[in-house]
mmCIF file of C-alpha atoms in Angstrom:
data_model
loop_
_atom_site.group_PDB
_atom_site.id
_atom_site.type_symbol
_atom_site.label_atom_id
_atom_site.label_comp_id
_atom_site.label_asym_id
_atom_site.label_seq_id
_atom_site.Cartn_x
_atom_site.Cartn_y
_atom_site.Cartn_z
ATOM 1 C CA UNK A 26 103.020 118.367 100.973
ATOM 2 C CA UNK A 27 106.645 117.333 102.068
ATOM 3 C CA UNK A 28 108.576 116.806 99.048
ATOM 4 C CA UNK A 29 109.358 112.746 98.699
ATOM 5 C CA UNK A 30 113.206 112.090 98.758
ATOM 6 C CA UNK A 31 115.501 108.768 98.468
ATOM 7 C CA UNK A 32 118.945 107.514 99.587
ATOM 8 C CA UNK A 33 121.494 106.004 97.747
ATOM 9 C CA UNK A 34 124.969 105.400 99.750
ATOM 10 C CA UNK A 35 127.108 104.037 97.485
ATOM 11 C CA UNK A 36 129.512 101.301 98.253
ATOM 12 C CA UNK A 37 130.955 100.334 95.492
ATOM 13 C CA UNK A 38 134.120 101.263 95.038
ATOM 14 C CA UNK A 39 137.254 98.897 94.438
ATOM 15 C CA UNK A 40 139.252 100.815 97.175
ATOM 16 C CA UNK A 41 142.640 100.672 94.666
ATOM 17 C CA UNK A 42 144.315 102.642 96.877
ATOM 18 C CA UNK A 43 143.445 101.229 100.694
ATOM 19 C CA UNK A 44 144.280 97.593 98.651
ATOM 20 C CA UNK A 45 141.638 96.064 100.372
ATOM 21 C CA UNK A 46 138.234 96.119 101.145
ATOM 22 C CA UNK A 47 138.038 99.421 103.713
ATOM 23 C CA UNK A 48 133.817 99.712 104.248
ATOM 24 C CA UNK A 49 134.937 96.691 106.069
ATOM 25 C CA UNK A 50 137.592 97.636 108.427
ATOM 26 C CA UNK A 51 136.890 98.001 111.942
ATOM 27 C CA UNK A 52 136.177 101.577 113.963
ATOM 28 C CA UNK A 53 134.373 101.933 117.297
ATOM 29 C CA UNK A 54 132.777 98.642 116.968
ATOM 30 C CA UNK A 55 131.736 98.426 114.031
ATOM 31 C CA UNK A 56 132.427 98.377 110.244
ATOM 32 C CA UNK A 57 133.326 102.058 108.071
ATOM 33 C CA UNK A 58 130.124 100.985 105.940
ATOM 34 C CA UNK A 59 127.991 100.652 109.079
ATOM 35 C CA UNK A 60 128.418 104.161 110.545
ATOM 36 C CA UNK A 61 126.291 105.066 107.251
ATOM 37 C CA UNK A 62 124.269 103.534 107.250
ATOM 38 C CA UNK A 63 122.835 103.814 111.333
ATOM 39 C CA UNK A 64 122.964 107.277 109.745
ATOM 40 C CA UNK A 65 120.790 107.036 107.564
ATOM 41 C CA UNK A 66 118.227 104.901 109.314
ATOM 42 C CA UNK A 67 118.267 107.644 111.491
ATOM 43 C CA UNK A 68 116.294 109.993 109.128
ATOM 44 C CA UNK A 69 113.023 109.056 106.779
ATOM 45 C CA UNK A 70 113.487 108.538 103.302
ATOM 46 C CA UNK A 71 110.848 107.762 100.630
ATOM 47 C CA UNK A 72 113.484 104.687 99.441
ATOM 48 C CA UNK A 73 116.338 104.211 100.428
ATOM 49 C CA UNK A 74 118.973 101.986 98.433
ATOM 50 C CA UNK A 75 123.025 100.945 99.167
ATOM 51 C CA UNK A 76 124.792 100.175 95.489
ATOM 52 C CA UNK A 77 127.667 97.369 96.745
ATOM 53 C CA UNK A 78 130.109 95.454 95.503
ATOM 54 C CA UNK A 79 132.912 92.987 96.791
ATOM 55 C CA UNK A 80 132.838 90.769 98.786
ATOM 56 C CA UNK A 81 129.284 90.571 97.973
ATOM 57 C CA UNK A 82 128.028 88.258 100.214
ATOM 58 C CA UNK A 83 130.275 90.362 103.416
ATOM 59 C CA UNK A 84 128.102 93.754 101.969
ATOM 60 C CA UNK A 85 124.627 92.338 101.718
ATOM 61 C CA UNK A 86 125.007 91.208 105.105
ATOM 62 C CA UNK A 87 126.072 94.585 106.223
ATOM 63 C CA UNK A 88 123.602 96.450 103.970
ATOM 64 C CA UNK A 89 121.063 93.621 105.505
ATOM 65 C CA UNK A 90 121.479 94.330 109.239
ATOM 66 C CA UNK A 91 120.759 97.500 109.299
ATOM 67 C CA UNK A 92 117.410 96.836 107.061
ATOM 68 C CA UNK A 93 118.742 98.626 104.026
ATOM 69 C CA UNK A 94 118.554 96.882 100.450
ATOM 70 C CA UNK A 95 120.877 96.855 97.875
ATOM 71 C CA UNK A 96 122.219 96.076 94.772
ATOM 72 C CA UNK A 97 125.477 94.604 93.361
ATOM 73 C CA UNK A 98 127.199 97.299 90.734
ATOM 74 C CA UNK A 99 129.148 94.150 88.591
ATOM 75 C CA UNK A 100 130.288 97.894 86.447
ATOM 76 C CA UNK A 101 131.766 99.195 89.630
ATOM 77 C CA UNK A 102 135.515 99.170 87.340
ATOM 78 C CA UNK A 103 133.644 101.714 85.264
ATOM 79 C CA UNK A 104 133.973 103.972 88.288
ATOM 80 C CA UNK A 105 131.154 105.795 90.332
ATOM 81 C CA UNK A 106 128.302 107.100 87.229
ATOM 82 C CA UNK A 107 127.776 103.080 87.181
ATOM 83 C CA UNK A 108 126.553 102.890 90.586
ATOM 84 C CA UNK A 109 125.025 106.529 90.169
ATOM 85 C CA UNK A 110 123.507 104.819 87.299
ATOM 86 C CA UNK A 111 122.092 101.102 88.682
ATOM 87 C CA UNK A 112 120.369 102.996 91.858
ATOM 88 C CA UNK A 113 118.227 105.705 89.470
ATOM 89 C CA UNK A 114 116.652 102.371 88.098
ATOM 90 C CA UNK A 115 115.531 100.623 91.328
ATOM 91 C CA UNK A 116 114.952 104.515 92.759
ATOM 92 C CA UNK A 117 110.886 105.372 92.952
ATOM 93 C CA UNK A 118 110.359 107.357 90.091
ATOM 94 C CA UNK A 119 108.539 109.760 91.595
ATOM 95 C CA UNK A 120 110.694 111.181 94.114
ATOM 96 C CA UNK A 121 111.409 115.128 94.309
ATOM 97 C CA UNK A 122 115.129 113.827 95.387
ATOM 98 C CA UNK A 123 117.842 112.309 95.762
ATOM 99 C CA UNK A 124 120.727 112.703 98.319
ATOM 100 C CA UNK A 125 123.636 110.609 97.758
ATOM 101 C CA UNK A 126 125.733 109.043 100.811
ATOM 102 C CA UNK A 127 128.799 107.592 100.518
ATOM 103 C CA UNK A 128 130.328 104.712 102.335
ATOM 104 C CA UNK A 129 133.190 105.686 103.442
ATOM 105 C CA UNK A 130 131.875 108.539 105.519
ATOM 106 C CA UNK A 131 132.070 106.879 108.831
ATOM 107 C CA UNK A 132 131.839 110.375 110.825
ATOM 108 C CA UNK A 133 128.177 111.563 108.806
ATOM 109 C CA UNK A 134 126.645 112.760 111.124
ATOM 110 C CA UNK A 135 122.163 113.221 111.241
ATOM 111 C CA UNK A 136 122.171 116.237 112.105
ATOM 112 C CA UNK A 137 123.786 116.964 108.854
ATOM 113 C CA UNK A 138 122.254 115.728 106.673
ATOM 114 C CA UNK A 139 118.575 117.035 107.878
ATOM 115 C CA UNK A 140 119.711 120.205 107.419
ATOM 116 C CA UNK A 141 120.347 119.771 104.084
ATOM 117 C CA UNK A 142 116.537 117.763 103.656
ATOM 118 C CA UNK A 143 114.839 120.612 105.170
ATOM 119 C CA UNK A 144 117.196 123.761 102.781
ATOM 120 C CA UNK A 145 115.883 121.151 100.098
ATOM 121 C CA UNK A 146 112.276 121.508 101.065
ATOM 122 C CA UNK A 147 112.430 124.470 101.601
ATOM 123 C CA UNK A 148 112.825 125.322 97.398
ATOM 124 C CA UNK A 149 109.745 124.851 95.250
ATOM 125 C CA UNK A 150 112.934 124.125 91.352
ATOM 126 C CA UNK A 151 113.036 120.251 90.564
ATOM 127 C CA UNK A 152 117.060 121.380 89.589
ATOM 128 C CA UNK A 153 118.397 122.355 93.087
ATOM 129 C CA UNK A 154 120.497 121.144 94.449
ATOM 130 C CA UNK A 155 121.783 121.156 97.607
ATOM 131 C CA UNK A 156 125.736 121.247 98.029
ATOM 132 C CA UNK A 157 127.328 121.094 101.439
ATOM 133 C CA UNK A 158 130.896 123.033 102.141
ATOM 134 C CA UNK A 159 133.196 123.082 104.482
ATOM 135 C CA UNK A 160 135.456 126.226 104.594
ATOM 136 C CA UNK A 161 134.257 127.411 100.826
ATOM 137 C CA UNK A 162 134.859 123.967 99.494
ATOM 138 C CA UNK A 163 132.086 121.454 97.985
ATOM 139 C CA UNK A 164 131.526 118.266 100.175
ATOM 140 C CA UNK A 165 129.790 115.121 100.010
ATOM 141 C CA UNK A 166 126.557 113.610 100.324
ATOM 142 C CA UNK A 167 124.466 115.870 97.879
ATOM 143 C CA UNK A 168 121.231 116.528 96.664
ATOM 144 C CA UNK A 169 119.625 116.523 94.109
ATOM 145 C CA UNK A 170 116.472 117.839 93.259
ATOM 146 C CA UNK A 171 114.200 115.350 90.508
ATOM 147 C CA UNK A 172 114.985 117.634 87.556
ATOM 148 C CA UNK A 173 118.898 116.432 87.188
ATOM 149 C CA UNK A 174 117.157 112.647 87.687
ATOM 150 C CA UNK A 175 118.617 112.506 83.389
ATOM 151 C CA UNK A 176 121.212 113.518 83.817
ATOM 152 C CA UNK A 177 122.738 112.028 86.848
ATOM 153 C CA UNK A 178 121.940 109.128 84.849
ATOM 154 C CA UNK A 179 123.427 109.874 81.539
ATOM 155 C CA UNK A 180 126.399 110.639 83.471
ATOM 156 C CA UNK A 181 129.641 108.604 83.113
ATOM 157 C CA UNK A 182 133.248 107.991 84.742
ATOM 158 C CA UNK A 183 133.926 108.228 88.425
ATOM 159 C CA UNK A 184 133.379 112.256 88.531
ATOM 160 C CA UNK A 185 130.032 111.840 89.663
ATOM 161 C CA UNK A 186 127.401 114.464 89.970
ATOM 162 C CA UNK A 187 130.685 116.701 90.547
ATOM 163 C CA UNK A 188 130.294 117.594 86.954
ATOM 164 C CA UNK A 189 126.382 118.844 86.440
ATOM 165 C CA UNK A 190 127.497 120.648 89.854
ATOM 166 C CA UNK A 191 130.398 122.390 88.163
ATOM 167 C CA UNK A 192 128.326 123.210 84.912
ATOM 168 C CA UNK A 193 125.134 125.006 86.779
ATOM 169 C CA UNK A 194 126.346 126.986 89.929
ATOM 170 C CA UNK A 195 122.444 128.657 89.652
ATOM 171 C CA UNK A 196 120.651 125.893 90.743
ATOM 172 C CA UNK A 197 122.933 125.020 94.033
ATOM 173 C CA UNK A 198 122.135 125.879 96.934
ATOM 174 C CA UNK A 199 125.302 126.417 98.949
ATOM 175 C CA UNK A 200 125.755 124.804 102.991
ATOM 176 C CA UNK A 201 128.443 125.905 104.972
ATOM 177 C CA UNK A 202 129.224 123.904 107.102
ATOM 178 C CA UNK A 203 131.235 124.088 110.751
ATOM 179 C CA UNK A 204 132.270 119.933 111.746
ATOM 180 C CA UNK A 205 134.657 118.450 109.239
ATOM 181 C CA UNK A 206 134.873 115.661 110.627
ATOM 182 C CA UNK A 207 130.980 114.973 108.595
ATOM 183 C CA UNK A 208 133.369 115.041 105.712
ATOM 184 C CA UNK A 209 136.023 112.973 106.516
ATOM 185 C CA UNK A 210 136.872 109.715 104.197
ATOM 186 C CA UNK A 211 138.798 106.814 104.098
ATOM 187 C CA UNK A 212 141.194 106.449 100.510
ATOM 188 C CA UNK A 213 144.054 105.750 101.633
ATOM 189 C CA UNK A 214 145.493 103.403 104.312
ATOM 190 C CA UNK A 215 146.984 106.674 106.152
ATOM 191 C CA UNK A 216 143.807 108.002 106.314
ATOM 192 C CA UNK A 217 141.937 105.492 107.820
ATOM 193 C CA UNK A 218 144.311 105.229 111.036
ATOM 194 C CA UNK A 219 143.995 108.598 111.190
ATOM 195 C CA UNK A 220 140.137 108.271 111.730
ATOM 196 C CA UNK A 221 141.372 105.594 114.847
ATOM 197 C CA UNK A 222 143.431 108.785 115.965
ATOM 198 C CA UNK A 223 140.184 110.938 115.113
ATOM 199 C CA UNK A 224 137.780 108.719 117.314
ATOM 200 C CA UNK A 225 139.748 107.500 120.145
ATOM 201 C CA UNK A 226 140.129 111.602 120.827
ATOM 202 C CA UNK A 227 143.749 111.533 119.919
ATOM 203 C CA UNK A 228 143.249 114.179 117.163
ATOM 204 C CA UNK A 229 141.102 116.430 116.461
ATOM 205 C CA UNK A 230 141.727 118.699 113.093
#
């Protein structure tokens, strides 16, 4: 039987380095978050939820426009793991795996996510972790088998699942990926300006 995988879009960050809500910045005619939601909607999930922050009404509107369930994280200042814990409380408890997507990776592709799912389906262990890599460096998104659900729920701070990945290398299935644009994010104004240039075909590195 095919494994049941859920998706979590982490979109509750404070955007402190950016100085404004980066997920609502425009890129190619729509906001950054919309690009990630569009990719997520093109895949089949047993469950899917976005965890959002402020401005709640605007971010919720973007999620609703893409028919993606959302939940507001009032404790987002505690870091990314507060969003992970909140999502786990809302997700189907019978999932076989959970993929965590970042809301600020606008070039994330269906091809990458589907390849991660395909790799996950090949492994029987509930403790499998699928981690894409570029030039040997771990990247996001990450797919955790259901065996890690309790550990994910016990995380704190802003490190996310990286602590689990570091502590359990034997459970990690690395997926070497040759297309770095999938991992481009936008934490600073300079990075955002660079994303604009990349999307306009002015810079491909």
